[in-house]
Short mmCIF file of C-alpha atoms and ligand atoms in Angstrom, two decimals:
data_model
loop_
_atom_site.label_atom_id
_atom_site.label_comp_id
_atom_site.label_asym_id
_atom_site.label_seq_id
_atom_site.Cartn_x
_atom_site.Cartn_y
_atom_site.Cartn_z
CA MET A 6 18.76 -20.17 -19.60
CA SER A 7 15.32 -20.91 -19.29
CA ALA A 8 13.03 -18.17 -19.79
CA GLN A 9 10.38 -16.87 -17.51
CA VAL A 10 7.22 -18.35 -16.87
CA LYS A 11 3.68 -16.60 -16.92
CA TYR A 12 0.58 -17.89 -15.24
CA THR A 13 -2.08 -16.26 -16.91
CA LEU A 14 -6.03 -16.25 -16.11
CA GLU A 15 -8.95 -15.63 -18.17
CA GLU A 16 -11.05 -12.09 -17.81
CA SER A 17 -13.97 -14.14 -16.46
CA GLN A 18 -11.46 -15.40 -13.50
CA ILE A 19 -11.08 -11.87 -11.97
CA PRO A 20 -12.66 -12.36 -8.54
CA LYS A 21 -16.19 -11.60 -8.22
CA PHE A 22 -15.92 -11.12 -4.44
CA TRP A 23 -13.60 -9.16 -2.12
CA TYR A 24 -12.35 -10.99 0.63
CA ASN A 25 -12.77 -9.36 3.94
CA ILE A 26 -10.29 -10.92 6.55
CA ALA A 27 -12.36 -9.35 9.51
CA ALA A 28 -14.50 -12.24 9.19
CA ASP A 29 -11.53 -14.41 10.23
CA LEU A 30 -9.68 -12.15 12.72
CA PRO A 31 -10.77 -11.62 16.46
CA THR A 32 -12.83 -8.65 17.01
CA PRO A 33 -10.63 -5.48 16.71
CA PRO A 34 -9.98 -2.42 18.87
CA ALA A 35 -12.82 0.03 18.15
CA VAL A 36 -11.91 2.92 16.30
CA LEU A 37 -12.15 6.10 18.11
CA HIS A 38 -13.55 9.71 17.44
CA PRO A 39 -10.67 12.04 17.62
CA GLY A 40 -12.41 14.52 19.78
CA THR A 41 -14.40 12.57 22.23
CA LYS A 42 -11.99 9.32 22.07
CA GLN A 43 -15.32 7.42 22.37
CA PRO A 44 -15.88 4.62 19.44
CA VAL A 45 -17.16 6.13 16.11
CA GLY A 46 -19.90 4.92 14.61
CA PRO A 47 -20.90 4.92 10.61
CA ALA A 48 -22.20 8.58 11.11
CA ASP A 49 -19.15 10.08 12.06
CA LEU A 50 -17.46 8.93 8.92
CA GLU A 51 -19.87 10.44 6.77
CA PRO A 52 -18.31 13.83 6.34
CA LEU A 53 -15.08 12.05 4.44
CA PHE A 54 -16.64 8.90 2.77
CA PRO A 55 -19.93 7.63 1.00
CA MET A 56 -21.95 5.33 2.99
CA GLU A 57 -21.15 2.20 1.02
CA LEU A 58 -17.38 2.60 1.83
CA ILE A 59 -18.11 3.32 5.27
CA LEU A 60 -20.21 -0.09 5.68
CA GLN A 61 -17.11 -1.92 4.03
CA GLU A 62 -14.94 -0.44 6.56
CA VAL A 63 -17.09 -1.67 9.19
CA SER A 64 -18.39 -5.12 7.62
CA THR A 65 -17.65 -8.60 8.83
CA GLU A 66 -18.79 -10.42 6.03
CA ARG A 67 -16.24 -12.62 4.59
CA GLU A 68 -17.22 -11.83 1.10
CA ILE A 69 -18.44 -8.61 -0.44
CA GLU A 70 -19.35 -8.19 -3.89
CA ILE A 71 -17.37 -6.39 -6.59
CA PRO A 72 -20.05 -4.73 -8.42
CA GLU A 73 -20.05 -5.47 -11.92
CA PRO A 74 -19.02 -1.94 -13.60
CA VAL A 75 -15.97 -2.06 -11.41
CA ARG A 76 -15.03 -5.35 -12.67
CA ASP A 77 -15.48 -4.29 -16.10
CA ILE A 78 -12.61 -1.75 -15.65
CA LEU A 79 -10.57 -4.14 -13.64
CA ARG A 80 -10.82 -5.99 -17.01
CA LEU A 81 -8.54 -3.15 -18.45
CA TRP A 82 -5.32 -4.78 -16.83
CA ARG A 83 -6.48 -7.64 -14.73
CA PRO A 84 -5.75 -10.62 -13.94
CA SER A 85 -2.52 -9.54 -13.72
CA PRO A 86 0.38 -12.29 -14.30
CA LEU A 87 1.96 -14.40 -11.99
CA ILE A 88 5.65 -15.14 -13.08
CA ARG A 89 7.97 -17.50 -12.30
CA ALA A 90 11.53 -15.78 -12.14
CA ARG A 91 13.77 -18.59 -13.53
CA ARG A 92 16.51 -16.31 -14.66
CA LEU A 93 16.72 -14.65 -11.01
CA GLU A 94 16.76 -18.12 -9.57
CA GLN A 95 19.51 -19.28 -11.88
CA LYS A 96 21.49 -16.01 -11.10
CA LEU A 97 21.15 -16.73 -7.42
CA GLY A 98 22.19 -20.31 -7.63
CA THR A 99 19.08 -21.11 -5.46
CA PRO A 100 17.18 -24.34 -5.10
CA ALA A 101 14.22 -22.15 -4.25
CA LYS A 102 11.49 -21.20 -6.85
CA ILE A 103 10.72 -17.77 -6.88
CA TYR A 104 7.41 -16.46 -8.17
CA PHE A 105 6.27 -12.81 -8.19
CA LYS A 106 2.67 -11.28 -8.69
CA TYR A 107 3.07 -8.29 -10.93
CA GLU A 108 0.87 -4.96 -10.43
CA GLY A 109 2.55 -2.75 -12.52
CA VAL A 110 0.30 -3.79 -15.54
CA SER A 111 -2.24 -1.26 -14.28
CA PRO A 112 -2.55 2.14 -16.08
CA ALA A 113 -0.78 4.04 -13.11
CA GLY A 114 1.88 1.33 -12.69
CA SER A 115 0.96 -0.46 -9.55
CA HIS A 116 -1.60 -2.23 -7.55
CA LYS A 117 -3.14 1.29 -6.37
CA PRO A 118 -6.04 1.47 -8.99
CA ASN A 119 -7.66 -1.46 -7.61
CA SER A 120 -8.89 0.71 -5.01
CA ALA A 121 -9.08 3.98 -6.58
CA VAL A 122 -11.51 2.52 -9.43
CA PRO A 123 -14.05 1.33 -6.54
CA GLN A 124 -13.86 4.25 -4.36
CA ALA A 125 -14.23 6.61 -7.45
CA TRP A 126 -17.37 4.32 -8.54
CA PHE A 127 -19.07 4.28 -4.91
CA ASN A 128 -18.62 8.07 -4.68
CA LYS A 129 -19.93 8.75 -8.16
CA GLN A 130 -23.09 6.34 -6.86
CA ALA A 131 -23.49 8.62 -4.11
CA GLY A 132 -23.31 11.76 -6.45
CA ILE A 133 -20.11 12.85 -5.29
CA LYS A 134 -18.38 15.29 -7.79
CA LYS A 135 -15.36 16.38 -5.99
CA LEU A 136 -12.67 14.23 -4.30
CA THR A 137 -9.45 15.37 -2.19
CA THR A 138 -6.67 13.00 -1.57
CA GLU A 139 -2.82 12.65 -0.71
CA THR A 140 -0.27 10.99 -2.48
CA GLY A 141 3.51 9.74 -1.32
CA ALA A 142 4.87 8.23 -4.22
CA GLY A 143 2.55 9.69 -6.88
CA GLN A 144 1.28 6.09 -7.41
CA TRP A 145 -2.13 6.62 -5.42
CA GLY A 146 -2.37 10.30 -6.59
CA SER A 147 -2.26 8.85 -10.15
CA SER A 148 -4.51 5.95 -9.45
CA LEU A 149 -7.21 8.27 -8.06
CA ALA A 150 -6.79 10.74 -10.88
CA PHE A 151 -7.10 7.90 -13.64
CA ALA A 152 -10.26 6.80 -11.58
CA GLY A 153 -11.86 10.19 -11.45
CA SER A 154 -11.52 10.82 -15.19
CA LEU A 155 -13.59 7.59 -15.89
CA PHE A 156 -16.35 8.74 -13.55
CA ASP A 157 -16.05 12.71 -14.18
CA ILE A 158 -14.96 13.47 -10.68
CA ASP A 159 -12.73 16.53 -10.07
CA VAL A 160 -9.50 15.20 -8.23
CA THR A 161 -7.46 17.38 -6.10
CA VAL A 162 -4.28 15.63 -4.83
CA TYR A 163 -1.79 16.84 -2.39
CA GLN A 164 1.71 15.38 -3.16
CA VAL A 165 3.85 15.20 -0.29
CA ARG A 166 6.67 17.91 -1.34
CA CYS A 167 9.70 15.97 -1.28
CA SER A 168 8.24 13.47 -4.03
CA TYR A 169 6.51 16.72 -5.76
CA ASP A 170 10.18 17.70 -6.51
CA GLN A 171 11.57 14.37 -7.31
CA LYS A 172 9.11 13.20 -9.66
CA PRO A 173 7.81 15.84 -12.04
CA TYR A 174 6.42 13.25 -14.52
CA ARG A 175 4.01 11.86 -11.84
CA ARG A 176 2.56 15.12 -11.45
CA ALA A 177 2.16 15.40 -15.25
CA LEU A 178 0.62 12.07 -15.58
CA MET A 179 -2.00 13.30 -12.63
CA GLU A 180 -2.62 16.23 -14.86
CA THR A 181 -3.00 14.45 -17.80
CA TYR A 182 -5.93 12.39 -16.19
CA GLY A 183 -7.56 15.97 -15.44
CA ALA A 184 -6.37 16.24 -11.56
CA LYS A 185 -4.88 19.14 -9.73
CA CYS A 186 -1.91 18.37 -8.28
CA ILE A 187 -0.66 20.49 -5.11
CA SER A 188 2.79 20.48 -3.24
CA SER A 189 2.14 19.39 0.16
CA PRO A 190 2.32 21.27 2.73
CA SER A 191 0.62 24.12 1.07
CA MET A 192 -0.47 27.44 2.01
CA GLU A 193 -4.16 26.48 1.00
CA THR A 194 -5.10 24.73 4.06
CA GLU A 195 -4.95 25.47 7.76
CA SER A 196 -2.88 22.26 8.34
CA GLY A 197 -0.29 23.13 5.38
CA ARG A 198 0.22 26.65 6.61
CA ALA A 199 0.85 25.29 10.23
CA ALA A 200 3.30 22.68 9.14
CA LEU A 201 5.30 25.42 7.07
CA ALA A 202 5.32 27.65 9.78
CA GLU A 203 6.94 25.04 12.08
CA ASN A 204 9.39 24.06 9.38
CA PRO A 205 9.47 26.01 6.10
CA ASP A 206 12.08 23.27 4.67
CA THR A 207 10.08 20.23 5.87
CA PRO A 208 10.39 17.26 3.12
CA GLY A 209 6.45 17.12 4.02
CA SER A 210 4.86 13.63 4.90
CA LEU A 211 1.74 11.36 3.93
CA GLY A 212 0.59 12.44 7.65
CA ILE A 213 0.90 16.15 6.59
CA ALA A 214 -0.71 15.59 3.12
CA ILE A 215 -3.65 13.54 4.77
CA SER A 216 -4.51 16.42 7.26
CA GLU A 217 -4.52 18.87 4.19
CA ALA A 218 -7.19 16.57 1.96
CA VAL A 219 -9.10 15.71 4.97
CA GLU A 220 -9.64 19.32 6.17
CA VAL A 221 -10.78 20.29 2.68
CA ALA A 222 -13.36 17.71 2.67
CA VAL A 223 -14.53 18.37 6.10
CA LYS A 224 -14.89 22.00 5.47
CA ASN A 225 -16.61 21.34 2.07
CA PRO A 226 -20.02 19.25 2.20
CA ASP A 227 -19.73 18.76 -1.64
CA VAL A 228 -16.30 17.32 -1.21
CA LYS A 229 -15.55 13.82 -0.17
CA TYR A 230 -11.94 12.52 0.68
CA ALA A 231 -10.24 9.17 -0.65
CA LEU A 232 -7.39 7.19 1.09
CA GLY A 233 -4.94 5.06 -0.80
CA SER A 234 -4.21 2.81 2.08
CA VAL A 235 -4.31 1.96 5.76
CA LEU A 236 -8.13 1.72 5.79
CA ASN A 237 -10.05 -1.56 6.20
CA HIS A 238 -12.12 -0.87 2.72
CA VAL A 239 -8.67 -0.30 0.71
CA LEU A 240 -7.21 -3.28 2.16
CA LEU A 241 -10.22 -5.21 0.99
CA HIS A 242 -10.21 -3.69 -2.52
CA GLN A 243 -6.58 -5.07 -3.04
CA THR A 244 -7.31 -8.62 -2.20
CA VAL A 245 -8.01 -9.41 -5.71
CA ILE A 246 -4.12 -9.82 -5.81
CA GLY A 247 -3.92 -12.52 -3.30
CA GLN A 248 -6.98 -14.11 -4.58
CA GLU A 249 -5.91 -14.61 -8.33
CA ALA A 250 -2.38 -15.51 -7.18
CA ILE A 251 -4.12 -18.73 -5.17
CA LYS A 252 -5.72 -19.43 -8.59
CA GLN A 253 -2.60 -19.06 -10.52
CA PHE A 254 -0.77 -21.18 -7.87
CA GLU A 255 -3.11 -24.09 -8.83
CA LEU A 256 -2.23 -23.48 -12.52
CA ALA A 257 1.36 -23.80 -11.63
CA GLY A 258 0.87 -26.87 -9.35
CA ASP A 259 2.82 -25.15 -6.65
CA ASP A 260 2.04 -23.61 -3.35
CA PRO A 261 3.91 -20.91 -1.65
CA ASP A 262 6.01 -21.61 1.60
CA VAL A 263 6.77 -18.00 2.08
CA VAL A 264 4.60 -14.92 1.03
CA ILE A 265 6.55 -11.38 0.81
CA ALA A 266 5.44 -7.90 0.31
CA CYS A 267 6.58 -4.51 0.80
CA ALA A 268 4.24 -2.19 3.15
CA GLY A 269 3.95 1.23 3.63
CA GLY A 270 0.21 1.87 5.07
CA GLY A 271 -0.22 -1.92 4.38
CA SER A 272 -2.79 -2.30 1.71
CA ASN A 273 -0.23 -3.93 -0.91
CA PHE A 274 0.60 -6.21 1.48
CA ALA A 275 -2.83 -7.23 2.69
CA GLY A 276 -3.88 -7.63 -0.92
CA LEU A 277 -1.40 -10.19 -1.65
CA ALA A 278 -1.21 -11.75 1.82
CA PHE A 279 -4.78 -11.63 3.60
CA PRO A 280 -6.13 -14.14 1.24
CA PHE A 281 -3.27 -16.53 1.81
CA LEU A 282 -3.81 -15.92 5.58
CA GLY A 283 -7.36 -16.38 5.32
CA LEU A 284 -6.89 -19.93 4.43
CA GLN A 285 -4.65 -20.40 7.10
CA LEU A 286 -7.12 -18.73 9.82
CA ARG A 287 -9.72 -21.34 8.21
CA GLY A 288 -7.77 -24.48 9.01
CA GLY A 289 -5.41 -24.47 5.95
CA ARG A 290 -1.62 -24.69 6.03
CA GLN A 291 0.72 -22.32 7.58
CA ARG A 292 3.15 -20.40 5.44
CA ARG A 293 5.57 -17.68 6.35
CA ILE A 294 4.12 -14.29 5.22
CA ILE A 295 6.62 -11.22 5.45
CA ALA A 296 5.83 -7.67 5.64
CA VAL A 297 9.04 -5.41 4.33
CA GLU A 298 9.51 -1.89 5.66
CA PRO A 299 12.11 0.74 5.29
CA ALA A 300 14.86 0.75 7.80
CA ALA A 301 13.96 4.70 7.68
CA CYS A 302 10.56 4.47 8.56
CA PRO A 303 9.52 1.13 10.47
CA SER A 304 6.30 1.31 11.87
CA LEU A 305 5.99 -2.33 12.54
CA THR A 306 9.46 -3.43 13.52
CA ARG A 307 10.10 -0.03 15.68
CA GLY A 308 6.55 1.42 16.24
CA LYS A 309 4.39 0.94 19.25
CA TYR A 310 0.97 -0.88 19.02
CA ALA A 311 -0.96 1.88 20.37
CA TYR A 312 -3.97 4.31 19.46
CA ASP A 313 -2.72 7.14 17.17
CA TYR A 314 -4.31 9.81 14.75
CA GLY A 315 -3.63 8.93 10.93
CA ASP A 316 -2.48 12.33 10.19
CA THR A 317 -0.10 15.04 11.60
CA ALA A 318 -2.84 17.69 12.43
CA HIS A 319 -4.87 15.15 14.41
CA LEU A 320 -8.04 15.50 12.33
CA THR A 321 -8.78 11.61 11.39
CA PRO A 322 -10.03 9.13 13.81
CA LEU A 323 -7.91 7.09 16.39
CA VAL A 324 -6.93 3.64 15.35
CA LYS A 325 -5.05 1.05 17.31
CA MET A 326 -2.05 0.37 15.09
CA HIS A 327 1.72 0.27 15.11
CA THR A 328 3.19 3.77 14.73
CA LEU A 329 6.19 5.80 14.84
CA GLY A 330 4.16 8.68 16.28
CA SER A 331 1.78 10.73 14.06
CA THR A 332 4.20 13.98 14.46
CA PHE A 333 7.07 11.82 13.20
CA ILE A 334 8.58 13.08 9.82
CA PRO A 335 10.63 10.44 8.09
CA PRO A 336 13.56 11.42 6.33
CA GLY A 337 13.15 12.11 2.56
CA PHE A 338 14.28 8.67 1.18
CA HIS A 339 13.17 7.30 -2.11
CA ALA A 340 10.43 5.03 -1.38
CA GLY A 341 8.08 7.71 -0.84
CA GLY A 342 4.92 5.48 -0.82
CA LEU A 343 6.53 3.83 2.48
CA ARG A 344 7.10 6.92 4.16
CA TYR A 345 3.94 6.87 6.64
CA HIS A 346 4.16 6.83 10.18
CA GLY A 347 1.55 4.32 10.95
CA MET A 348 0.60 0.65 9.56
CA ALA A 349 -3.12 -0.45 8.87
CA ALA A 350 -5.16 -1.65 11.97
CA GLN A 351 -5.68 -5.28 10.58
CA VAL A 352 -2.18 -5.66 9.37
CA SER A 353 -0.86 -4.30 12.85
CA GLN A 354 -3.47 -6.65 14.53
CA ALA A 355 -2.18 -9.64 12.39
CA TYR A 356 1.35 -8.86 13.52
CA GLU A 357 0.48 -8.34 17.23
CA LEU A 358 -1.07 -12.08 16.89
CA GLY A 359 2.06 -13.50 15.47
CA LEU A 360 0.42 -14.23 12.22
CA ILE A 361 3.24 -12.41 10.01
CA GLU A 362 6.71 -11.14 10.20
CA ALA A 363 8.23 -7.83 9.75
CA ARG A 364 11.53 -7.10 8.24
CA ALA A 365 13.08 -3.54 7.85
CA ILE A 366 15.73 -2.92 5.09
CA GLU A 367 17.93 -0.02 4.09
CA GLN A 368 17.32 1.71 0.68
CA THR A 369 20.64 1.05 -0.98
CA ALA A 370 20.32 -2.60 -0.10
CA CYS A 371 16.76 -2.41 -1.96
CA PHE A 372 18.11 -0.91 -5.10
CA GLU A 373 20.97 -3.01 -5.36
CA ALA A 374 18.19 -5.93 -5.32
CA GLY A 375 16.14 -3.91 -7.91
CA VAL A 376 18.79 -3.70 -10.50
CA LEU A 377 19.77 -7.50 -10.16
CA PHE A 378 15.93 -8.32 -10.45
CA ALA A 379 15.92 -6.01 -13.64
CA ARG A 380 18.89 -7.46 -15.09
CA ALA A 381 17.44 -10.88 -14.71
CA GLU A 382 13.67 -10.18 -15.33
CA GLY A 383 13.66 -7.02 -17.52
CA ILE A 384 11.44 -5.28 -14.95
CA VAL A 385 12.55 -2.07 -13.43
CA PRO A 386 10.82 -2.32 -9.73
CA ALA A 387 9.56 1.02 -8.15
CA PRO A 388 11.34 1.89 -5.10
CA GLU A 389 8.70 0.73 -2.82
CA SER A 390 8.66 -2.87 -4.55
CA THR A 391 12.36 -3.23 -4.21
CA HIS A 392 11.98 -3.93 -0.67
CA ALA A 393 9.98 -7.03 -1.49
CA VAL A 394 12.57 -7.92 -4.26
CA ARG A 395 15.40 -7.54 -1.55
CA CYS A 396 13.58 -9.91 1.06
CA ALA A 397 12.50 -12.35 -1.65
CA ILE A 398 16.35 -12.44 -2.60
CA GLU A 399 17.32 -12.88 0.86
CA GLU A 400 14.84 -15.75 1.44
CA ALA A 401 16.15 -17.63 -1.64
CA LEU A 402 19.82 -17.53 -0.41
CA ARG A 403 18.68 -18.78 2.81
CA CYS A 404 17.22 -21.44 0.95
CA LYS A 405 20.44 -22.02 -0.79
CA ALA A 406 22.47 -21.88 2.46
CA GLU A 407 20.07 -24.60 3.96
CA GLY A 408 19.38 -26.69 0.72
CA LYS A 409 15.86 -26.28 0.83
CA ALA A 410 13.79 -25.98 -2.47
CA GLU A 411 11.05 -23.72 -0.81
CA THR A 412 8.61 -21.66 -2.92
CA ILE A 413 8.75 -18.04 -2.50
CA VAL A 414 6.19 -15.63 -4.08
CA PHE A 415 6.57 -11.82 -3.32
CA GLY A 416 4.60 -9.06 -4.69
CA LEU A 417 5.98 -6.69 -7.30
CA SER A 418 3.66 -3.71 -6.51
CA GLY A 419 4.57 -1.64 -9.35
CA HIS A 420 7.27 -0.75 -12.15
CA GLY A 421 9.81 2.39 -11.36
CA HIS A 422 9.54 4.05 -14.99
CA PHE A 423 8.92 7.35 -13.26
CA ASP A 424 11.17 6.81 -10.57
CA MET A 425 14.28 6.52 -12.70
CA GLY A 426 15.58 9.56 -10.83
CA ALA A 427 16.09 7.59 -7.62
CA TYR A 428 17.83 4.78 -9.89
CA ILE A 429 20.50 7.87 -11.22
CA ASN A 430 21.17 8.73 -7.80
CA TYR A 431 21.93 5.17 -6.89
CA PHE A 432 23.88 4.49 -9.91
CA ALA A 433 26.10 7.91 -9.07
CA GLY A 434 26.81 6.94 -5.44
CA ASN A 435 24.58 9.39 -4.35
CA LEU A 436 21.87 7.38 -2.58
CA VAL A 437 22.81 6.68 1.22
CA ASP A 438 20.89 5.06 3.74
CA VAL A 439 19.39 7.94 5.50
CA HIS A 440 18.57 7.34 9.54
CA TYR A 441 15.76 8.95 11.04
CA ASP A 442 16.50 10.98 14.37
CA GLU A 443 16.16 8.78 17.57
CA GLY A 444 15.32 11.97 19.58
CA GLU A 445 12.83 12.99 17.14
CA LEU A 446 11.25 9.31 17.07
CA ALA A 447 11.31 9.26 20.96
CA MET A 448 9.45 12.66 21.12
CA ALA A 449 6.77 11.50 18.45
CA LEU A 450 6.11 8.37 20.73
CA SER A 451 6.09 10.31 24.07
CA GLY A 452 3.42 12.53 22.28
CA LEU A 453 1.00 9.67 21.71
CA PRO A 454 -2.41 10.36 22.76
CA LEU A 455 -3.82 9.16 25.88
CA VAL A 456 -6.63 6.61 25.71
CA ALA A 457 -8.52 4.91 28.43
CA ALA A 458 -9.62 2.17 26.29
CA GLN A 459 -5.87 0.77 25.49
C1 PLP B 15 4.86 0.70 -6.16
C2 PLP B 15 4.36 0.98 -4.48
N1 PLP B 15 4.21 -0.32 -3.49
C3 PLP B 15 3.98 -0.20 -2.53
C4 PLP B 15 3.38 1.06 -2.11
C5 PLP B 15 2.81 1.02 -0.42
O1 PLP B 15 1.40 0.34 -0.45
P1 PLP B 15 0.68 0.39 0.83
O2 PLP B 15 0.50 1.74 1.29
O3 PLP B 15 -0.42 0.00 0.13
O4 PLP B 15 1.34 -0.36 1.69
C6 PLP B 15 3.26 1.97 -2.66
C7 PLP B 15 2.65 3.29 -2.06
O5 PLP B 15 2.54 4.42 -2.58
C8 PLP B 15 3.71 2.35 -4.25
O6 PLP B 15 3.58 3.16 -4.90
#
């Protein structure tokens, strides 16, 4: 069997700019204040974020410079490799060429540090010494904990309860980097106490954990908040992934027909896909671009495109996005990083415009693909990433059936070394396809906020 082929770039080829897709998309719907329901301005966001990040959030400049000290830290693991999965191709007997862009090489084991480092750096520049955040899979919490340790910032992480219980080693990793990790919902915030009063056995959700972290930042002027996905500036920071991939495909003398990534809040997907989509929006060739989400939390494929809150307690601004309703608590499946009720506004806008496709997949099919991939390529994918692996395999088998030698690239957003409990459950036959309650979904959707300017 032929070995893997790896396309690596020099450190000097780490992008010098982030790519801002706002420059190439139509003007998006306004972001609204949760109280007045009027468009927010930069000043409204100041209790939560430092001004440099707010300016990135609203920027329409195509290129935003990556500060040199940030690039210097990115060098610890970037450029990340683009790898041709020859053994997987052979196992599938497909004429398709399958590549993956591997983000598991970062200190936290996923794409998340690509944004944690600049977020911590811009907070440090603004004199901030304390940050709060949420984490679903534990990946974002570990990443911000790592970034906080570099810049001497105290980090408190509200970790969604089911993930806190499933992954003690993620918690230990956050603590190793010096962060404090609290199971969410907690008794430490009003939002947490309200969620526990409503359902003491709740598995928690990213929506609740965001409420807790935001509440602490709003109530304490010396604390700011950092979000691991969804917002424009987070998507922006992740575009180093796709920009590097474009250069690596030049090295490979190839060009993808299909680009695939899993999507929770959308930053991993945007990171790989938006630089390719940007080429297309500026007159380049069309590609199929697919966002993959869990069937148990299908915000793009089953959600409404409507204004909604980013959190359960309704403390965040209202954003027009694909949403399952901010009060929707997804069942406690294993890809904790994909258990979010909404999708990033820019990803939602691209989907509404028909620029991207979306696919929802059940977790057992994803784990089956993850195991096949690990046995072919040696890397155990994170449960979130197995969604992209599964979709890439489905596309490769379609190519086989149609006799087409298409080129497929997918984002392998992280490794699963802290997720082996999920694999143990899968091998023991205990992993089932959990389904959300249709009645609960209908109720959450019927409770969407009424906004004049839809
Ligand atoms: C490994 C991994 N992949 C993908 C995701 C989803 O990321 P995003 O919210 O950027 O879509 C997560 C989220 O925690 C993750 O940990």
